[in-house]
Short mmCIF file of C-alpha atoms in Angstrom, two decimals:
data_model
loop_
_atom_site.label_atom_id
_atom_site.label_comp_id
_atom_site.label_asym_id
_atom_site.label_seq_id
_atom_site.Cartn_x
_atom_site.Cartn_y
_atom_site.Cartn_z
CA UNK A 1 7.36 -3.44 -27.84
CA UNK A 2 4.45 -4.41 -25.62
CA UNK A 3 0.92 -3.25 -26.39
CA UNK A 4 -1.55 -2.22 -23.72
CA UNK A 5 -4.74 -1.97 -25.79
CA UNK A 6 -6.77 -5.14 -26.21
CA UNK A 7 -10.11 -6.05 -27.73
CA UNK A 8 -12.88 -6.96 -25.31
CA UNK A 9 -16.14 -8.68 -26.21
CA UNK A 10 -18.68 -6.02 -25.30
CA UNK A 11 -21.48 -8.61 -25.51
CA UNK A 12 -20.07 -10.59 -22.61
CA UNK A 13 -20.56 -9.42 -19.03
CA UNK A 14 -17.95 -11.96 -17.93
CA UNK A 15 -15.29 -10.70 -20.35
CA UNK A 16 -15.87 -7.06 -19.48
CA UNK A 17 -15.87 -7.74 -15.75
CA UNK A 18 -12.67 -9.78 -15.98
CA UNK A 19 -11.01 -7.01 -17.96
CA UNK A 20 -11.84 -4.39 -15.35
CA UNK A 21 -11.05 -6.56 -12.33
CA UNK A 22 -7.72 -7.77 -13.71
CA UNK A 23 -6.54 -4.47 -15.13
CA UNK A 24 -3.32 -3.08 -13.67
CA UNK A 25 -3.93 -0.43 -11.01
CA UNK A 26 -1.82 2.16 -9.26
CA UNK A 27 -2.17 4.68 -6.46
CA UNK A 28 -3.84 8.01 -7.23
CA UNK A 29 -1.78 9.76 -4.57
CA UNK A 30 0.81 8.23 -2.24
CA UNK A 31 0.86 4.57 -1.25
CA UNK A 32 -0.33 5.42 2.26
CA UNK A 33 -3.52 6.84 0.77
CA UNK A 34 -4.38 3.36 -0.58
CA UNK A 35 -6.80 4.74 -3.21
CA UNK A 36 -6.10 3.27 -6.64
CA UNK A 37 -7.30 3.61 -10.20
CA UNK A 38 -6.78 2.01 -13.59
CA UNK A 39 -3.21 2.48 -14.75
CA UNK A 40 -0.44 1.37 -17.12
CA UNK A 41 3.15 0.67 -16.13
CA UNK A 42 5.27 2.80 -18.48
CA UNK A 43 8.63 2.24 -16.83
CA UNK A 44 11.17 2.07 -19.64
CA UNK A 45 12.55 -1.35 -18.75
CA UNK A 46 9.02 -2.80 -18.80
CA UNK A 47 8.19 -1.81 -22.39
CA UNK A 48 9.94 -4.61 -24.26
CA UNK A 49 12.24 -2.27 -26.20
CA UNK A 50 15.73 -2.85 -27.54
CA UNK A 51 18.62 -1.99 -25.26
CA UNK A 52 19.66 0.80 -27.63
CA UNK A 53 16.24 2.49 -27.47
CA UNK A 54 16.06 1.98 -23.70
CA UNK A 55 19.39 3.74 -23.20
CA UNK A 56 18.34 6.62 -25.45
CA UNK A 57 15.06 7.02 -23.58
CA UNK A 58 16.84 7.18 -20.23
CA UNK A 59 18.97 9.94 -21.72
CA UNK A 60 15.90 11.68 -23.15
CA UNK A 61 14.32 11.91 -19.69
CA UNK A 62 17.00 14.46 -18.77
CA UNK A 63 15.43 16.93 -21.23
CA UNK A 64 12.20 18.78 -20.42
CA UNK A 65 11.43 18.98 -24.15
CA UNK A 66 10.94 15.21 -24.21
CA UNK A 67 8.13 15.44 -21.67
CA UNK A 68 6.63 18.46 -23.45
CA UNK A 69 6.16 16.36 -26.60
CA UNK A 70 4.38 13.65 -24.62
CA UNK A 71 2.28 16.16 -22.68
CA UNK A 72 0.29 16.98 -25.82
CA UNK A 73 -1.14 13.45 -25.89
CA UNK A 74 -2.21 13.67 -22.25
CA UNK A 75 -3.84 17.06 -22.83
CA UNK A 76 -5.72 15.66 -25.83
CA UNK A 77 -7.12 12.78 -23.76
CA UNK A 78 -8.16 15.10 -20.92
CA UNK A 79 -9.83 17.58 -23.25
CA UNK A 80 -11.77 14.83 -25.02
CA UNK A 81 -13.25 13.85 -21.65
CA UNK A 82 -14.02 17.45 -20.67
CA UNK A 83 -11.52 17.00 -17.82
CA UNK A 84 -14.01 14.85 -15.88
CA UNK A 85 -11.55 12.04 -16.54
CA UNK A 86 -7.86 12.90 -16.74
CA UNK A 87 -4.73 10.89 -17.44
CA UNK A 88 -1.61 11.77 -15.51
CA UNK A 89 1.71 10.35 -14.43
CA UNK A 90 2.38 9.13 -10.90
CA UNK A 91 5.05 7.18 -9.05
CA UNK A 92 8.45 8.06 -7.66
CA UNK A 93 9.86 8.69 -11.14
CA UNK A 94 6.55 9.29 -12.90
CA UNK A 95 6.54 5.84 -14.49
CA UNK A 96 2.83 5.06 -14.19
CA UNK A 97 0.01 6.39 -16.35
CA UNK A 98 -3.01 6.73 -14.06
CA UNK A 99 -6.68 7.54 -14.66
CA UNK A 100 -7.97 10.33 -12.40
CA UNK A 101 -11.31 11.91 -11.59
CA UNK A 102 -11.05 15.59 -12.47
CA UNK A 103 -12.99 18.77 -13.06
CA UNK A 104 -12.66 22.20 -14.56
CA UNK A 105 -14.27 25.45 -13.51
CA UNK A 106 -14.10 29.09 -14.62
CA UNK A 107 -10.98 30.80 -13.35
CA UNK A 108 -11.29 33.91 -11.18
CA UNK A 109 -8.63 35.69 -13.24
CA UNK A 110 -10.07 38.57 -15.26
CA UNK A 111 -6.97 39.97 -16.96
CA UNK A 112 -3.41 39.06 -17.88
CA UNK A 113 -0.17 40.66 -19.01
CA UNK A 114 0.70 40.07 -22.66
CA UNK A 115 4.39 40.64 -21.91
CA UNK A 116 5.17 38.41 -18.92
CA UNK A 117 1.97 36.35 -18.67
CA UNK A 118 1.08 37.44 -15.13
CA UNK A 119 -2.60 36.87 -14.29
CA UNK A 120 -4.68 39.34 -12.33
CA UNK A 121 -8.01 39.09 -10.51
CA UNK A 122 -8.95 42.65 -11.45
CA UNK A 123 -10.23 44.05 -14.72
CA UNK A 124 -8.19 46.60 -16.65
CA UNK A 125 -11.19 48.94 -16.50
CA UNK A 126 -10.97 48.86 -12.71
CA UNK A 127 -7.24 48.90 -11.99
CA UNK A 128 -5.55 50.09 -15.19
CA UNK A 129 -3.28 48.31 -17.63
CA UNK A 130 0.02 48.43 -15.69
CA UNK A 131 1.27 44.95 -14.84
CA UNK A 132 2.11 44.51 -11.17
CA UNK A 133 4.98 42.15 -12.00
CA UNK A 134 6.86 43.62 -14.98
CA UNK A 135 5.45 47.18 -14.59
CA UNK A 136 4.65 47.43 -18.30
CA UNK A 137 1.36 48.85 -19.65
CA UNK A 138 0.52 45.51 -21.25
CA UNK A 139 -2.35 44.17 -19.18
CA UNK A 140 -5.52 43.26 -21.07
CA UNK A 141 -8.83 41.72 -20.06
CA UNK A 142 -9.57 38.14 -21.05
CA UNK A 143 -12.07 37.96 -23.90
CA UNK A 144 -12.79 34.33 -22.97
CA UNK A 145 -12.73 33.39 -19.30
CA UNK A 146 -9.95 30.81 -18.75
CA UNK A 147 -10.70 27.59 -16.89
CA UNK A 148 -8.96 26.09 -13.90
CA UNK A 149 -8.24 22.37 -14.36
CA UNK A 150 -7.78 20.08 -11.34
CA UNK A 151 -8.02 16.47 -10.21
CA UNK A 152 -9.68 15.20 -7.06
CA UNK A 153 -6.69 14.36 -4.85
CA UNK A 154 -6.56 10.80 -3.63
CA UNK A 155 -9.89 9.71 -5.13
CA UNK A 156 -9.82 6.15 -6.46
CA UNK A 157 -11.79 4.58 -9.30
CA UNK A 158 -13.77 1.36 -8.77
CA UNK A 159 -11.71 0.37 -5.72
CA UNK A 160 -12.91 -3.07 -4.62
CA UNK A 161 -15.80 -2.98 -7.10
CA UNK A 162 -17.28 -6.35 -8.10
CA UNK A 163 -19.51 -4.87 -10.87
CA UNK A 164 -22.33 -7.30 -10.07
CA UNK A 165 -24.94 -4.54 -9.90
CA UNK A 166 -23.72 -2.72 -13.01
CA UNK A 167 -25.89 -2.73 -16.11
CA UNK A 168 -24.42 -3.82 -19.44
CA UNK A 169 -24.41 -0.23 -20.70
CA UNK A 170 -22.55 0.92 -17.58
CA UNK A 171 -19.99 -1.84 -18.03
CA UNK A 172 -19.49 -0.99 -21.70
CA UNK A 173 -18.99 2.66 -20.86
CA UNK A 174 -16.36 1.89 -18.23
CA UNK A 175 -14.56 -0.66 -20.42
CA UNK A 176 -14.45 1.85 -23.28
CA UNK A 177 -12.94 4.46 -20.97
CA UNK A 178 -10.23 2.12 -19.71
CA UNK A 179 -9.52 0.96 -23.26
CA UNK A 180 -8.93 4.60 -24.18
CA UNK A 181 -6.40 4.80 -21.36
CA UNK A 182 -4.65 1.70 -22.71
CA UNK A 183 -4.61 3.17 -26.22
CA UNK A 184 -3.15 6.37 -24.83
CA UNK A 185 -0.37 4.34 -23.22
CA UNK A 186 0.41 2.77 -26.60
CA UNK A 187 0.53 6.19 -28.28
CA UNK A 188 2.82 7.55 -25.57
CA UNK A 189 5.24 4.65 -26.01
CA UNK A 190 5.23 4.97 -29.81
CA UNK A 191 5.79 8.72 -29.55
CA UNK A 192 8.66 8.22 -27.11
CA UNK A 193 10.30 5.63 -29.37
CA UNK A 194 9.90 7.93 -32.38
CA UNK A 195 11.61 10.75 -30.50
CA UNK A 196 14.45 8.44 -29.48
CA UNK A 197 14.92 7.33 -33.09
CA UNK A 198 14.90 10.83 -34.56
CA UNK A 199 16.54 13.03 -31.92
CA UNK A 200 19.68 13.09 -29.82
CA UNK A 201 20.31 14.85 -26.53
CA UNK A 202 22.96 17.56 -26.49
CA UNK A 203 24.10 20.07 -23.90
CA UNK A 204 23.15 23.67 -24.63
CA UNK A 205 24.50 26.70 -22.82
CA UNK A 206 22.04 29.51 -22.23
CA UNK A 207 22.08 32.73 -20.30
CA UNK A 208 19.29 34.22 -18.24
CA UNK A 209 18.96 38.00 -18.23
CA UNK A 210 18.54 39.46 -14.73
CA UNK A 211 17.77 42.97 -13.55
CA UNK A 212 19.78 44.57 -10.75
CA UNK A 213 20.16 48.01 -9.20
CA UNK A 214 23.36 49.88 -10.13
CA UNK A 215 24.77 53.35 -9.45
CA UNK A 216 24.87 55.69 -12.45
CA UNK A 217 26.68 59.06 -12.40
CA UNK A 218 24.37 62.07 -12.72
#
């Protein structure tokens, strides 16, 4: 199994600059956008795993639960950076972990339905507690205003930067950030391997309840 994280001599401008300049990069949007950022190639066949684990991981990618387990690690990284820096997946099959510029701001939603989860821009005190979607009297006002989390589309990070004018403290801060991305990549791989070793993928039949109009004798 390959490891992405590496130790960098924070006393050396040369070592830090080389690390940033030579780090793998990937597009933050589509290839035509040309903006890139620090990234890690997490394609399964690139991770140095056994053939058995590789095959199981390919099978795991057919289950949404697999990605839900990994999502927690991404959310943790983003929250630790107050969403100003966010890690996300990009690429045709989502095989690249990419560092994004992001932001969060207070949502304009003021209430929500506790039954179906529908959000509403109005307060219950203004429009009542009937949900416009499920029609149940289960709307309540938010006690804590939710936040809206986004990334700046297509914005790159240090594209073409030579770092010559950066101070040592600025370099250390950027290197530490990129090292955190590398460490996140390692944790994602270890988590994926652990799932492959401890779970199997099986088909499950499920039924979705739907509502329809019918004629009833009176």
